[in-house]
mmCIF file of C-alpha atoms in Angstrom:
data_model
loop_
_atom_site.group_PDB
_atom_site.id
_atom_site.type_symbol
_atom_site.label_atom_id
_atom_site.label_comp_id
_atom_site.label_asym_id
_atom_site.label_seq_id
_atom_site.Cartn_x
_atom_site.Cartn_y
_atom_site.Cartn_z
ATOM 1 C CA GLY A 1 -27.304 27.390 125.545
ATOM 2 C CA ASP A 2 -29.702 30.045 124.319
ATOM 3 C CA SER A 3 -30.568 32.686 126.872
ATOM 4 C CA VAL A 4 -31.945 36.177 127.369
ATOM 5 C CA THR A 5 -30.855 38.408 130.220
ATOM 6 C CA GLN A 6 -32.742 41.334 131.676
ATOM 7 C CA LYS A 7 -30.723 42.699 134.573
ATOM 8 C CA GLN A 8 -33.374 45.108 135.839
ATOM 9 C CA GLY A 9 -36.048 43.277 137.769
ATOM 10 C CA GLN A 10 -37.919 46.464 138.636
ATOM 11 C CA VAL A 11 -37.928 50.023 137.354
ATOM 12 C CA THR A 12 -39.848 52.891 138.948
ATOM 13 C CA LEU A 13 -40.326 56.157 137.083
ATOM 14 C CA SER A 14 -42.506 59.244 137.124
ATOM 15 C CA GLU A 15 -44.734 60.261 134.224
ATOM 16 C CA ASP A 16 -42.825 61.858 131.316
ATOM 17 C CA ASP A 17 -39.550 60.203 132.385
ATOM 18 C CA PHE A 18 -37.352 58.442 129.840
ATOM 19 C CA LEU A 19 -37.501 54.643 129.896
ATOM 20 C CA PHE A 20 -34.578 52.342 129.173
ATOM 21 C CA ILE A 21 -34.778 48.598 129.793
ATOM 22 C CA ASN A 22 -31.653 46.601 129.167
ATOM 23 C CA CYS A 23 -31.725 43.243 127.338
ATOM 24 C CA THR A 24 -28.926 41.037 126.058
ATOM 25 C CA TYR A 25 -29.191 37.680 124.367
ATOM 26 C CA SER A 26 -26.983 34.689 123.688
ATOM 27 C CA THR A 27 -27.514 32.294 120.811
ATOM 28 C CA THR A 28 -25.561 30.801 117.944
ATOM 29 C CA THR A 29 -27.061 32.805 115.104
ATOM 30 C CA TYR A 30 -29.228 35.836 114.387
ATOM 31 C CA PRO A 31 -32.757 35.468 115.711
ATOM 32 C CA THR A 32 -35.838 37.631 115.505
ATOM 33 C CA LEU A 33 -35.877 39.799 118.616
ATOM 34 C CA LEU A 34 -39.059 40.601 120.484
ATOM 35 C CA TRP A 35 -40.499 42.635 123.307
ATOM 36 C CA TYR A 36 -43.658 41.402 125.013
ATOM 37 C CA VAL A 37 -45.702 43.405 127.524
ATOM 38 C CA GLN A 38 -47.918 41.987 130.257
ATOM 39 C CA TYR A 39 -50.534 44.251 131.832
ATOM 40 C CA PRO A 40 -51.988 43.331 135.236
ATOM 41 C CA GLY A 41 -54.350 40.374 135.100
ATOM 42 C CA GLN A 42 -53.547 39.580 131.471
ATOM 43 C CA GLY A 43 -51.241 37.319 129.526
ATOM 44 C CA PRO A 44 -48.248 38.799 127.704
ATOM 45 C CA GLN A 45 -48.788 40.324 124.262
ATOM 46 C CA LEU A 46 -46.341 41.172 121.508
ATOM 47 C CA LEU A 47 -45.229 44.811 121.686
ATOM 48 C CA LEU A 48 -42.686 44.915 118.885
ATOM 49 C CA LYS A 49 -40.310 42.771 116.879
ATOM 50 C CA VAL A 50 -37.080 43.350 115.007
ATOM 51 C CA THR A 51 -35.417 41.147 112.439
ATOM 52 C CA THR A 52 -31.913 41.306 111.031
ATOM 53 C CA ALA A 53 -33.428 42.901 107.921
ATOM 54 C CA ASN A 54 -34.837 46.039 109.515
ATOM 55 C CA ASN A 55 -32.749 46.522 112.715
ATOM 56 C CA LYS A 56 -35.293 48.703 114.522
ATOM 57 C CA GLY A 57 -38.807 48.188 115.799
ATOM 58 C CA ILE A 58 -41.239 50.903 116.843
ATOM 59 C CA SER A 59 -44.660 50.489 118.380
ATOM 60 C CA ARG A 60 -46.913 52.637 120.590
ATOM 61 C CA GLY A 61 -44.042 55.048 121.255
ATOM 62 C CA PHE A 62 -41.642 52.279 122.254
ATOM 63 C CA GLU A 63 -38.485 51.635 120.279
ATOM 64 C CA ALA A 64 -35.853 48.909 120.216
ATOM 65 C CA THR A 65 -32.769 48.514 118.072
ATOM 66 C CA TYR A 66 -31.027 45.289 117.121
ATOM 67 C CA ASP A 67 -27.305 45.527 117.906
ATOM 68 C CA LYS A 68 -25.500 42.455 116.624
ATOM 69 C CA GLY A 69 -22.158 43.701 117.880
ATOM 70 C CA THR A 70 -23.151 43.792 121.527
ATOM 71 C CA THR A 71 -26.007 41.222 121.155
ATOM 72 C CA SER A 72 -28.312 43.714 122.822
ATOM 73 C CA PHE A 73 -31.907 44.737 122.217
ATOM 74 C CA HIS A 74 -32.764 47.507 124.654
ATOM 75 C CA LEU A 75 -36.276 48.959 124.952
ATOM 76 C CA GLN A 76 -36.716 52.730 125.102
ATOM 77 C CA LYS A 77 -39.515 55.233 125.369
ATOM 78 C CA ALA A 78 -39.050 58.974 125.472
ATOM 79 C CA SER A 79 -41.894 59.790 127.851
ATOM 80 C CA VAL A 80 -43.696 57.149 129.896
ATOM 81 C CA GLN A 81 -47.271 57.339 131.120
ATOM 82 C CA GLU A 82 -48.944 55.717 134.080
ATOM 83 C CA SER A 83 -50.724 53.379 131.643
ATOM 84 C CA ASP A 84 -47.328 51.937 130.634
ATOM 85 C CA SER A 85 -47.031 50.261 134.034
ATOM 86 C CA ALA A 86 -46.613 46.580 133.211
ATOM 87 C CA VAL A 87 -44.068 43.776 133.035
ATOM 88 C CA TYR A 88 -41.851 43.851 129.930
ATOM 89 C CA PHE A 89 -40.223 40.698 128.572
ATOM 90 C CA CYS A 90 -37.413 40.532 126.077
ATOM 91 C CA ALA A 91 -37.462 37.370 123.927
ATOM 92 C CA PHE A 92 -36.207 35.846 120.716
ATOM 93 C CA CYS A 93 -37.217 33.170 118.241
ATOM 94 C CA PHE A 94 -36.178 31.588 114.969
ATOM 95 C CA ASN A 95 -38.462 31.315 111.998
ATOM 96 C CA ASN A 96 -38.961 27.622 111.654
ATOM 97 C CA ALA A 97 -41.877 25.288 112.187
ATOM 98 C CA GLY A 98 -40.831 24.173 115.640
ATOM 99 C CA ALA A 99 -40.028 27.668 116.844
ATOM 100 C CA LYS A 100 -39.827 28.168 120.586
ATOM 101 C CA LEU A 101 -39.639 31.584 122.133
ATOM 102 C CA THR A 102 -36.938 32.121 124.732
ATOM 103 C CA PHE A 103 -37.912 34.773 127.279
ATOM 104 C CA GLY A 104 -35.934 36.895 129.704
ATOM 105 C CA GLY A 105 -36.815 37.247 133.376
ATOM 106 C CA GLY A 106 -38.990 40.311 132.854
ATOM 107 C CA THR A 107 -38.785 43.908 134.100
ATOM 108 C CA ARG A 108 -41.636 45.306 136.143
ATOM 109 C CA LEU A 109 -42.199 48.962 135.280
ATOM 110 C CA THR A 110 -44.109 51.161 137.693
ATOM 111 C CA VAL A 111 -44.917 54.692 136.557
ATOM 112 C CA ARG A 112 -46.022 57.125 139.238
ATOM 113 C CA PRO A 113 -48.527 59.837 138.258
ATOM 114 C CA GLY B 1 -60.294 37.719 116.370
ATOM 115 C CA GLY B 2 -60.012 34.853 118.771
ATOM 116 C CA ILE B 3 -59.511 34.064 122.390
ATOM 117 C CA ILE B 4 -57.617 31.659 124.622
ATOM 118 C CA THR B 5 -59.566 30.414 127.620
ATOM 119 C CA GLN B 6 -57.781 28.874 130.562
ATOM 120 C CA THR B 7 -59.602 27.027 133.311
ATOM 121 C CA PRO B 8 -59.635 27.294 136.206
ATOM 122 C CA LYS B 9 -58.376 30.833 136.859
ATOM 123 C CA PHE B 10 -57.347 29.878 140.387
ATOM 124 C CA LEU B 11 -56.342 26.406 141.542
ATOM 125 C CA ILE B 12 -55.580 25.433 145.108
ATOM 126 C CA GLY B 13 -54.153 22.010 145.727
ATOM 127 C CA GLN B 14 -52.600 19.860 148.404
ATOM 128 C CA GLU B 15 -49.078 18.519 148.455
ATOM 129 C CA GLY B 16 -48.786 15.361 146.345
ATOM 130 C CA GLN B 17 -52.050 15.973 144.520
ATOM 131 C CA LYS B 18 -52.420 15.522 140.777
ATOM 132 C CA LEU B 19 -53.804 18.696 139.221
ATOM 133 C CA THR B 20 -55.003 19.397 135.683
ATOM 134 C CA LEU B 21 -55.108 22.747 133.914
ATOM 135 C CA LYS B 22 -57.055 23.226 130.697
ATOM 136 C CA CYS B 23 -56.669 25.529 127.715
ATOM 137 C CA GLN B 24 -58.951 26.143 124.738
ATOM 138 C CA GLN B 25 -58.278 28.381 121.710
ATOM 139 C CA ASN B 26 -60.582 29.385 118.869
ATOM 140 C CA PHE B 27 -57.919 30.926 116.622
ATOM 141 C CA ASN B 28 -57.592 27.636 114.724
ATOM 142 C CA HIS B 29 -53.856 27.797 115.474
ATOM 143 C CA ASP B 30 -51.664 24.758 114.968
ATOM 144 C CA THR B 31 -49.111 25.277 117.720
ATOM 145 C CA MET B 32 -49.878 25.563 121.414
ATOM 146 C CA TYR B 33 -47.667 26.117 124.453
ATOM 147 C CA TRP B 34 -47.626 25.892 128.222
ATOM 148 C CA TYR B 35 -45.369 28.312 130.084
ATOM 149 C CA ARG B 36 -44.768 28.710 133.792
ATOM 150 C CA GLN B 37 -44.338 32.223 135.179
ATOM 151 C CA ASP B 38 -42.500 32.766 138.459
ATOM 152 C CA SER B 39 -41.661 36.184 139.794
ATOM 153 C CA GLY B 40 -38.245 37.259 138.531
ATOM 154 C CA LYS B 41 -37.749 34.140 136.409
ATOM 155 C CA GLY B 42 -39.677 35.106 133.344
ATOM 156 C CA LEU B 43 -41.575 32.566 131.300
ATOM 157 C CA ARG B 44 -40.230 29.039 131.166
ATOM 158 C CA LEU B 45 -41.488 26.561 128.612
ATOM 159 C CA ILE B 46 -42.989 23.367 129.999
ATOM 160 C CA TYR B 47 -44.509 21.652 126.960
ATOM 161 C CA TYR B 48 -45.559 22.585 123.459
ATOM 162 C CA SER B 49 -47.410 20.946 120.628
ATOM 163 C CA ILE B 50 -46.673 21.820 117.016
ATOM 164 C CA THR B 51 -49.792 20.147 115.633
ATOM 165 C CA GLU B 52 -52.595 17.940 116.888
ATOM 166 C CA ASN B 53 -51.207 14.664 118.295
ATOM 167 C CA ASP B 54 -47.733 16.143 118.732
ATOM 168 C CA LEU B 55 -46.011 16.766 122.083
ATOM 169 C CA GLN B 56 -42.613 18.338 122.697
ATOM 170 C CA LYS B 57 -40.867 18.799 126.026
ATOM 171 C CA GLY B 58 -39.666 22.214 127.041
ATOM 172 C CA ASP B 59 -36.959 23.115 129.531
ATOM 173 C CA LEU B 60 -39.192 22.583 132.558
ATOM 174 C CA SER B 61 -41.102 19.411 131.688
ATOM 175 C CA GLU B 62 -40.096 17.315 134.704
ATOM 176 C CA GLY B 63 -43.039 16.944 137.045
ATOM 177 C CA TYR B 64 -45.583 17.663 134.319
ATOM 178 C CA ASP B 65 -47.550 15.806 131.647
ATOM 179 C CA ALA B 66 -49.408 17.322 128.732
ATOM 180 C CA SER B 67 -52.113 16.225 126.335
ATOM 181 C CA ARG B 68 -53.234 17.723 123.019
ATOM 182 C CA GLU B 69 -56.722 16.275 122.862
ATOM 183 C CA LYS B 70 -57.661 18.087 119.669
ATOM 184 C CA LYS B 71 -56.478 21.074 117.676
ATOM 185 C CA SER B 72 -58.274 23.568 119.896
ATOM 186 C CA SER B 73 -57.359 22.189 123.302
ATOM 187 C CA PHE B 74 -54.172 21.539 125.254
ATOM 188 C CA SER B 75 -54.105 20.298 128.857
ATOM 189 C CA LEU B 76 -51.326 20.324 131.422
ATOM 190 C CA THR B 77 -51.118 18.010 134.440
ATOM 191 C CA VAL B 78 -49.019 18.652 137.512
ATOM 192 C CA THR B 79 -48.214 15.058 138.431
ATOM 193 C CA SER B 80 -47.455 15.712 142.122
ATOM 194 C CA ALA B 81 -47.942 19.205 143.500
ATOM 195 C CA GLN B 82 -45.072 20.512 145.616
ATOM 196 C CA LYS B 83 -45.796 22.097 149.005
ATOM 197 C CA ASN B 84 -45.656 25.917 149.043
ATOM 198 C CA GLU B 85 -45.515 25.993 145.254
ATOM 199 C CA MET B 86 -46.996 29.150 143.786
ATOM 200 C CA ALA B 87 -46.875 30.083 140.106
ATOM 201 C CA VAL B 88 -48.929 31.255 137.168
ATOM 202 C CA PHE B 89 -49.324 28.866 134.239
ATOM 203 C CA LEU B 90 -49.837 30.491 130.865
ATOM 204 C CA CYS B 91 -51.197 28.822 127.750
ATOM 205 C CA ALA B 92 -50.429 30.277 124.332
ATOM 206 C CA SER B 93 -50.989 29.522 120.670
ATOM 207 C CA ARG B 94 -49.678 30.765 117.342
ATOM 208 C CA ASN B 95 -50.115 30.471 113.608
ATOM 209 C CA TRP B 96 -47.894 28.095 111.680
ATOM 210 C CA GLY B 97 -46.110 30.864 109.803
ATOM 211 C CA ARG B 98 -45.913 33.530 112.507
ATOM 212 C CA ALA B 99 -43.260 32.224 114.843
ATOM 213 C CA GLU B 100 -42.913 35.470 116.804
ATOM 214 C CA THR B 101 -46.537 36.151 117.657
ATOM 215 C CA LEU B 102 -47.873 34.131 120.558
ATOM 216 C CA TYR B 103 -51.378 34.758 121.838
ATOM 217 C CA PHE B 104 -51.601 34.114 125.557
ATOM 218 C CA GLY B 105 -54.440 33.330 127.885
ATOM 219 C CA SER B 106 -54.732 35.204 131.166
ATOM 220 C CA GLY B 107 -53.329 32.306 133.155
ATOM 221 C CA THR B 108 -54.110 29.836 135.933
ATOM 222 C CA ARG B 109 -52.720 30.782 139.323
ATOM 223 C CA LEU B 110 -51.661 27.704 141.280
ATOM 224 C CA THR B 111 -51.244 27.633 145.059
ATOM 225 C CA VAL B 112 -50.210 24.460 146.862
ATOM 226 C CA LEU B 113 -50.877 24.290 150.587
#
């Protein structure tokens, strides 16, 4: 069945460190790939999306690239800030009327000042 | 802009109790969702509703009922609360044509004693 795997449950970094969160997906065709971010006390919100047409998404300094060969969609940021501390979810969907989003287990990022 | 309001924010129940969670949105969105969030398990879909009067089961529907009373509201019922259960229930909605962008409420935190 369809699934999304985030192997890193928790990541702890210091400010200005490089961020890399691993995500792989499994489905029968090419979906739209997504990263959602959840700040403390809030619901998740869309951070960025990538379709097969554009291959890369960039938002707020975060970047993710669609790799069909390895079915991966890793999230990167060159220099994290304390305000980036949050839970990050990888997800995918298909563009049809009954679209469901399939989410990964989430990665909790803690950035120390 | 719009907002999703979930009530109550905190819900404490007893084992075997029937508990109802409510969600209201003023985006005028067609599709609404209920997700369950457990630490390390990501977001798992319980029920969703594509339009008013529609109900679709997600992967985690056993033990739950849902009701789409009108376009703006979507309720979830825990039919028999399980002892020591603790989770956050998130309601979300989206536009018909924007499959990737879910707008989430801030959640209802359930604790079962």
